[in-house]
Coordinates of C-alpha atoms in Angstrom, one line a residue:
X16 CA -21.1 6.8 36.0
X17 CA -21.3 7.0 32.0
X18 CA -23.0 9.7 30.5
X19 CA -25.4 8.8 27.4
X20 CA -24.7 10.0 24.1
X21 CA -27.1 9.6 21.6
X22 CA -25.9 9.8 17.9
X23 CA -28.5 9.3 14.3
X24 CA -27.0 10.0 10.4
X25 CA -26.9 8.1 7.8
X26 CA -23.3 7.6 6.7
X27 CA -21.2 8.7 10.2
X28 CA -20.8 5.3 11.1
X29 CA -17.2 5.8 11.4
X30 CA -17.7 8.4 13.7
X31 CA -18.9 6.4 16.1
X32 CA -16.4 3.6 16.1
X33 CA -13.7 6.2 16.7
X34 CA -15.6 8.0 19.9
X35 CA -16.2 4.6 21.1
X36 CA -12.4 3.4 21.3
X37 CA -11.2 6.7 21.9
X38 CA -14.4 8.3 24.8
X39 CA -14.6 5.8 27.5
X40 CA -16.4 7.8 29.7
X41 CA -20.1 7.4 27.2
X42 CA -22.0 5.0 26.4
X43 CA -23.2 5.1 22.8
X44 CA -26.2 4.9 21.1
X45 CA -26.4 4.9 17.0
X46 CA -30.3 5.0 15.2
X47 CA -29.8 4.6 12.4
X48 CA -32.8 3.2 9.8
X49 CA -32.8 0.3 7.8
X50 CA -34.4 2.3 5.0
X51 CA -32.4 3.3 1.9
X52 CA -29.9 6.3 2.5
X53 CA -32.8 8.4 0.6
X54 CA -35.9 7.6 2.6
X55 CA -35.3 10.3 4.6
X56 CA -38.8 10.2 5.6
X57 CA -38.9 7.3 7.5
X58 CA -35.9 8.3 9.7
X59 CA -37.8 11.8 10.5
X60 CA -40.8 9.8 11.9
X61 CA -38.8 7.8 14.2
X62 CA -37.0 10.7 15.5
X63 CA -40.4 12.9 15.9
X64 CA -42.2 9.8 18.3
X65 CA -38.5 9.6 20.3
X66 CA -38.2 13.4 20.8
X67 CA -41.4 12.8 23.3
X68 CA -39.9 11.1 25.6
X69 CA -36.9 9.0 24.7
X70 CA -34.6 11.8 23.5
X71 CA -34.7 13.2 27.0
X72 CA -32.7 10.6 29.1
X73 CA -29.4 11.0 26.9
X74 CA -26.9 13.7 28.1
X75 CA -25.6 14.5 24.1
X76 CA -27.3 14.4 21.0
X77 CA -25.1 14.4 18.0
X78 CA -27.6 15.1 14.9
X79 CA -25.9 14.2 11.4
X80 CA -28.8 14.5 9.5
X81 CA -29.8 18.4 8.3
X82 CA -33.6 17.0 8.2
X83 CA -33.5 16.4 12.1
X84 CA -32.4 18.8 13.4
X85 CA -35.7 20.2 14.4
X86 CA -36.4 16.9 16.2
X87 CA -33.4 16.9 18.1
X88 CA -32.9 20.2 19.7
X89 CA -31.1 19.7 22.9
X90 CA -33.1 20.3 26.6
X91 CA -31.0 22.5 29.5
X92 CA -29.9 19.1 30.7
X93 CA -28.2 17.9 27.5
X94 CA -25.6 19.7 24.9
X95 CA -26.8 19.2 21.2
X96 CA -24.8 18.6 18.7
X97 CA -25.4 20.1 15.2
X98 CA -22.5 17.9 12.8
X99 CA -23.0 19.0 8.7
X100 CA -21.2 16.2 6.3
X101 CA -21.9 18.0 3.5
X102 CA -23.6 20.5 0.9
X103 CA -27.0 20.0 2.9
X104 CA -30.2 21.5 1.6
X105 CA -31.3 24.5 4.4
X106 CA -27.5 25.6 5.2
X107 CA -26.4 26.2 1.4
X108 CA -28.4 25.5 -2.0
X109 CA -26.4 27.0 -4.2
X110 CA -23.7 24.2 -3.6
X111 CA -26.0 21.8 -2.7
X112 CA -27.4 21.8 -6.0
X113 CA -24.7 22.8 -8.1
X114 CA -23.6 19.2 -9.1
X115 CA -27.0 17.6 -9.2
X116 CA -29.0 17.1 -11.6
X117 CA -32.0 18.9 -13.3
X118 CA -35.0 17.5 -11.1
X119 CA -33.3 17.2 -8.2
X120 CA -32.2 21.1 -9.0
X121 CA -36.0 21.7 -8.9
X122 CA -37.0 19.7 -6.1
X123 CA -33.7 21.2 -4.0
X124 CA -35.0 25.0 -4.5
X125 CA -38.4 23.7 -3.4
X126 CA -37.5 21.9 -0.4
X127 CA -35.0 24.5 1.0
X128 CA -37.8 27.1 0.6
X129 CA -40.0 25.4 2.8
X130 CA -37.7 23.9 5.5
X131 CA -34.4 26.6 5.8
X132 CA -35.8 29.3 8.1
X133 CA -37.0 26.3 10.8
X134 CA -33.7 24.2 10.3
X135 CA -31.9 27.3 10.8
X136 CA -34.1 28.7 13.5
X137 CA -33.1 24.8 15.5
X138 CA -29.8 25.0 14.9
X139 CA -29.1 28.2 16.6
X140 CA -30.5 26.1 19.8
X141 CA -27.1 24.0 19.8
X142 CA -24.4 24.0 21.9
X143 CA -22.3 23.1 19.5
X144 CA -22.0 23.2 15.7
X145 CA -19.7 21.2 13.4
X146 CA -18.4 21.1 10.0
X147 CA -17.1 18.1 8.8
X148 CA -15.4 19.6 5.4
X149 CA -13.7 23.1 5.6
X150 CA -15.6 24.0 2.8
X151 CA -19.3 24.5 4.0
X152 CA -17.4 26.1 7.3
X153 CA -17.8 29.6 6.0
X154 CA -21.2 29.2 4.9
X155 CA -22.5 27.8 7.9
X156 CA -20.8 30.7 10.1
X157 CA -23.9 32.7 8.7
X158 CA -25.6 31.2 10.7
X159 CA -23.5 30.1 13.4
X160 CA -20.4 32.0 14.0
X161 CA -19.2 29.8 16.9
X162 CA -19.4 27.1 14.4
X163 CA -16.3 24.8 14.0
X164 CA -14.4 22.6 11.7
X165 CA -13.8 18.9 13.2
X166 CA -11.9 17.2 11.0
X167 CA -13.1 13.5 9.5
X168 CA -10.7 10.8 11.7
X169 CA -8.2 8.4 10.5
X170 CA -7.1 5.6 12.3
X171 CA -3.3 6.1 11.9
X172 CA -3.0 2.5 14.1
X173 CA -3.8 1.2 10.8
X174 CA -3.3 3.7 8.0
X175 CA 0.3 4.5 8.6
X176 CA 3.6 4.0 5.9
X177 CA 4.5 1.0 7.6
X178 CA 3.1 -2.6 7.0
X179 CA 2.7 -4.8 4.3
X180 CA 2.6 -4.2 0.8
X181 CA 0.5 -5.7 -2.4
X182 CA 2.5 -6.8 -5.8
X183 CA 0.5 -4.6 -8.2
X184 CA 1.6 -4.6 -12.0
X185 CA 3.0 -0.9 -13.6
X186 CA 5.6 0.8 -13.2
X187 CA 4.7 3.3 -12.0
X188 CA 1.6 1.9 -10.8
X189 CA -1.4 4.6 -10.7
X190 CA -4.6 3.4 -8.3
X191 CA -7.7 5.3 -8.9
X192 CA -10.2 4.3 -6.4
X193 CA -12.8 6.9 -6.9
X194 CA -16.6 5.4 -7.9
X195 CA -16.9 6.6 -11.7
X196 CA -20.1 8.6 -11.7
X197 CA -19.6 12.2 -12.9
X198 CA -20.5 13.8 -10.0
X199 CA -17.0 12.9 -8.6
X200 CA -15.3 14.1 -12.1
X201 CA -13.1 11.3 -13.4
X202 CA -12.6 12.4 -16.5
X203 CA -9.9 14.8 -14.7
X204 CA -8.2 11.2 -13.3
X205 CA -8.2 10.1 -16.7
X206 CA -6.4 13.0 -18.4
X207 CA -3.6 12.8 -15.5
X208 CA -3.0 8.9 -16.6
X209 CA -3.2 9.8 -19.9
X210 CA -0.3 12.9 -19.2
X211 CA 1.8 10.0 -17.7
X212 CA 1.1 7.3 -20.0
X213 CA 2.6 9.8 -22.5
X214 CA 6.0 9.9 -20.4
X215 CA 5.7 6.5 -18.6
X216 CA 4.8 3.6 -21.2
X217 CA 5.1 1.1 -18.5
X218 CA 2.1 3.0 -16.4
X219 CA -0.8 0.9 -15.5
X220 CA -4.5 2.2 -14.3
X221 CA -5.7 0.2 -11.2
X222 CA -9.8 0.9 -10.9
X223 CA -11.9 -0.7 -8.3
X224 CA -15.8 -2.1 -9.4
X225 CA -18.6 -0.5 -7.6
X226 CA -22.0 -1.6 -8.0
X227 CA -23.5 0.0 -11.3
X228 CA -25.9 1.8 -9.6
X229 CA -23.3 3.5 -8.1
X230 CA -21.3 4.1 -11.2
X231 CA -21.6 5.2 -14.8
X232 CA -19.5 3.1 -16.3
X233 CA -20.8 4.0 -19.9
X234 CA -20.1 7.4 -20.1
X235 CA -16.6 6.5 -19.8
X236 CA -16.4 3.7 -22.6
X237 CA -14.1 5.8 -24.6
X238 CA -11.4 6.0 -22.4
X239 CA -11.2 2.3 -21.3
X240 CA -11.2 0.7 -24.8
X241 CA -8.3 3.6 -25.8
X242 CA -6.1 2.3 -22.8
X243 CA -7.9 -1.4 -22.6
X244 CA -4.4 -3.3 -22.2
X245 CA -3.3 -0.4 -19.6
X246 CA -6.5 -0.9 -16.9
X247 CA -6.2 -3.4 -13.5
X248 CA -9.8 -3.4 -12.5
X249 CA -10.2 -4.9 -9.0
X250 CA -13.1 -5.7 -6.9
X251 CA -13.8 -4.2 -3.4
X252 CA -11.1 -5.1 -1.0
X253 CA -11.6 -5.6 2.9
X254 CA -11.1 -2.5 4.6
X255 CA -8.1 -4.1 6.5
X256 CA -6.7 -4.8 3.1
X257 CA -6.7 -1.0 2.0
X258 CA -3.5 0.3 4.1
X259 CA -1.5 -2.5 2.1
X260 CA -3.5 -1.7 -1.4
X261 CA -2.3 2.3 -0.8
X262 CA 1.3 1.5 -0.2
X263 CA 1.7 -0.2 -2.9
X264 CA 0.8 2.4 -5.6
X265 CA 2.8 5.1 -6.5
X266 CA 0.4 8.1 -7.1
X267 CA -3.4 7.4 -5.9
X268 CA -6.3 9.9 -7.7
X269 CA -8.9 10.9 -5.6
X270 CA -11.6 12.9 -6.3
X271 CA -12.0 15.9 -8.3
X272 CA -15.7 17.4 -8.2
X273 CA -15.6 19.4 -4.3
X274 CA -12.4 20.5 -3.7
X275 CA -11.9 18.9 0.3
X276 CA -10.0 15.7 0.9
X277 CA -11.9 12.6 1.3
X278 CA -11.9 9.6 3.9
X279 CA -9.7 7.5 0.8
X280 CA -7.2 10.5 0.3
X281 CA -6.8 11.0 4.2
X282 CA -6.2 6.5 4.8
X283 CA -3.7 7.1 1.0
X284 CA -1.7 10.4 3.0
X285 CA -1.5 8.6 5.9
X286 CA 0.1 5.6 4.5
X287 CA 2.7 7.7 2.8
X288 CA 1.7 7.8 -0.6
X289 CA 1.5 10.4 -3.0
X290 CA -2.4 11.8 -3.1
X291 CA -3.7 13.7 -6.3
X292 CA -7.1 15.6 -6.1
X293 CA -9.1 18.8 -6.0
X294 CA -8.1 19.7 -2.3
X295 CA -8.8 23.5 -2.7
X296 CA -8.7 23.7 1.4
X297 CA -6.3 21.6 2.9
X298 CA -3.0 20.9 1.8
X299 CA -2.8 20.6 -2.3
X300 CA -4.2 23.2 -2.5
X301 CA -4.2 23.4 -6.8
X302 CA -6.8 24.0 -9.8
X303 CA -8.1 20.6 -11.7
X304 CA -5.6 22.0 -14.2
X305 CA -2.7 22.0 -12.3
X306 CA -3.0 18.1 -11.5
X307 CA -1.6 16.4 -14.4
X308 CA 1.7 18.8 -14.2
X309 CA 1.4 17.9 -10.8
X310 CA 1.4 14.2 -10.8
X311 CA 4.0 14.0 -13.5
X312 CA 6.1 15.9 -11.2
X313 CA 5.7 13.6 -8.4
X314 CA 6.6 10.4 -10.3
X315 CA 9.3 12.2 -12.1
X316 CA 10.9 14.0 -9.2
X317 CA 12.2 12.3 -6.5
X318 CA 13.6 14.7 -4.2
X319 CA 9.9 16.7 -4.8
X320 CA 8.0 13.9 -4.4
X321 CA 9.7 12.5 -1.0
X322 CA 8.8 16.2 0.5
X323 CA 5.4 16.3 -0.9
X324 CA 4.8 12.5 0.7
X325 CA 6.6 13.8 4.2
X326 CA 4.4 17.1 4.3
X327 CA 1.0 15.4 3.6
X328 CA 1.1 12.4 5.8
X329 CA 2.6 14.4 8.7
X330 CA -0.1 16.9 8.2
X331 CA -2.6 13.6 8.6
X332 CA -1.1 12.2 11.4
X333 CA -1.1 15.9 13.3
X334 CA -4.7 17.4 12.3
X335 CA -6.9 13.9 11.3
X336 CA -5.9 11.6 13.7
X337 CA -8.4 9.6 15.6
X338 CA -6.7 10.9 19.1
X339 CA -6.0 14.3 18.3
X340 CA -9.9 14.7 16.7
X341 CA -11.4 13.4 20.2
X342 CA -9.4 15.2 22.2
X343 CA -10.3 18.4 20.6
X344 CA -14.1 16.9 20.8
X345 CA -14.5 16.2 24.2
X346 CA -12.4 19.6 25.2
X347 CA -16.1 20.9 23.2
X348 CA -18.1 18.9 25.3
X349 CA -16.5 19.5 28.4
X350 CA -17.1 23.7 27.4
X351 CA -20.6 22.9 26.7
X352 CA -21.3 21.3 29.7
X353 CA -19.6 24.0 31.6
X354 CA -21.2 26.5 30.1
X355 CA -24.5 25.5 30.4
X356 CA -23.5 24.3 34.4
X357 CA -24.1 20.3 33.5
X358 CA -22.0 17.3 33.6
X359 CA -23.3 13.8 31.9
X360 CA -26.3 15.6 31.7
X361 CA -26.6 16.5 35.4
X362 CA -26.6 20.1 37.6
X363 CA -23.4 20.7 38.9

């Protein structure tokens, strides 16, 4: 018989799709609301009327959302699963704020001082509790210090160096598919074009259009009338399209604002191209600073940039693949449940 696991969050979508093809033994169940990402409010409500009764018949709950936590807290019967995706307000302020903006500064400090003690006070009641970036591991060790790093999956059915390529114009041809709001830094993207521009005169920029709510497209007029005959700007391609779209570039920017690896710099590694971003945790391990010297190297030096390639999509395919990150959650589960003397839920 299937055990129930019960998952809610905003943006782990691709969570789920990966425990689904990979844990055969659940069934699955994903709330999430139709409200905006923001209306956090709504999403708590739902939760609070479910905790009564509903919440009870699933074996896991997997809580991805720092605001409901307290409505989630796992029974005896069930392991509960505390997952933070980010810099979340009640675990770490400081960061959470730090690349926000003035009122939502203010309106951070508030909030935290309100909800932290009781978010932290619920999480302690989880069997287990997850990072999903390295970086807010050692924080949240304050207050768990069983607490874990499981790394974000990658299909590497899909995301691998072999497969079909895109004709993209440049030589060498830069992709930069990082939104352009300066929370995520660009301007650090830019300056490594410009470094090989200066070298490379056949370089071209490929950009991708995101909605403009989601961009700042203004802020960064300067630079694209400067290299206006140098930018590709491409519209959103299917995600089945993107293994093919990262093969074919030679160096790919990511971001440069947090310093951990994102989902598009994991699928780029894993494809086998060369990856440039503020990874302060993982594998590149370099200052903003050191980037441009970096990224010159790697289209300058083959021999460099052929080991550099080999290391990072090797250390993809090992620690973020889709397999490996399921096996190393259910061998959780499974020491949870033991633990606490259930299986699916049930009394052994």
């Amino acid at each position: 018989m299937k055990g129930k696991y019960f998952m809610n969050g905003f943006g782990p979508g691709f969570l789920l799709d990966t425990f689904k093809k990979h844990m055969k033994e659940w069934d699955f169940y994903y709330y999430q609301p139709k409200s905006g990402r923001y209306d956090f409010i709504t999403h708590y409500l739902h939760l609070k009327k479910m905790r009564k009764d509903e919440l009870s018949r699933f074996d896991i709950l997997h809580c991805n959302v720092w605001s409901n936590m307290t409505n989630m807290v796992p029974n005896q019967r069930q392991v509960g699963i505390a997952h933070w995706h980010g810099f979340s307000i009640g675990l770490n302020s400081k960061n959470s704020l730090k690349h926000s903006q003035f009122f939502s500064h203010l309106f951070g400090t508030i909030l935290n001082r309100i909800v932290e003690n009781k978010i932290i006070s619920s999480v302690k009641k989880y069997d287990i509790v997850y990072a999903a970036i390295p970086s807010i591991l050692p924080t949240l060790k304050y207050i768990r210090k069983d607490a874990q790093w499981l790394p974000n999956p990658i299909n590497t059915d899909i995301f691998n160096p072999t497969g079909e390529k895109i004709q993209l114009e440049g030589n060498p041809i830069i992709l930069f598919p990082t939104r352009l709001h300066k929370v995520k830094s660009p301007e650090f993207g830019f300056k490594i074009f410009s470094k090989i521009k200066e070298k490379c005169p056949s370089a071209k920029l490929h950009l991708v259009k995101y909605p403009k709510r989601f961009s700042q497209y203004g802020r960064y007029k300067s630079f694209f009338e400067t290299y206006k005959d140098d930018i590709i700007w491409h519209n959103f391609f299917p995600r089945n399209d993107l293994p093919k779209l990262y093969r074919s570039a030679d160096l790919v920017l990511g971001s440069f604002w947090q310093g951990v690896l994102s989902l598009v710099e994991l699928e780029a590694m894993a494809c086998g191209t060369a990856v440039v971003c503020n990874d302060q945790w993982e594998i590149i391990k370099k200052k903003n600073s050191q980037l441009p010297n970096l990224a010159l190297k790697l289209i300058k030096n083959v021999k460099f940039r052929e080991s550099f390639i080999k290391k990072c999509t090797q250390y993809v395919h090992t620690t973020h693949s889709e397999h490996n990150v399921c096996l190393q959650h259910l061998l959780n589960i499974k020491n949870a449940q033991i633990k606490k003397g259930i299986t699916h839920g049930k009394k052994n």
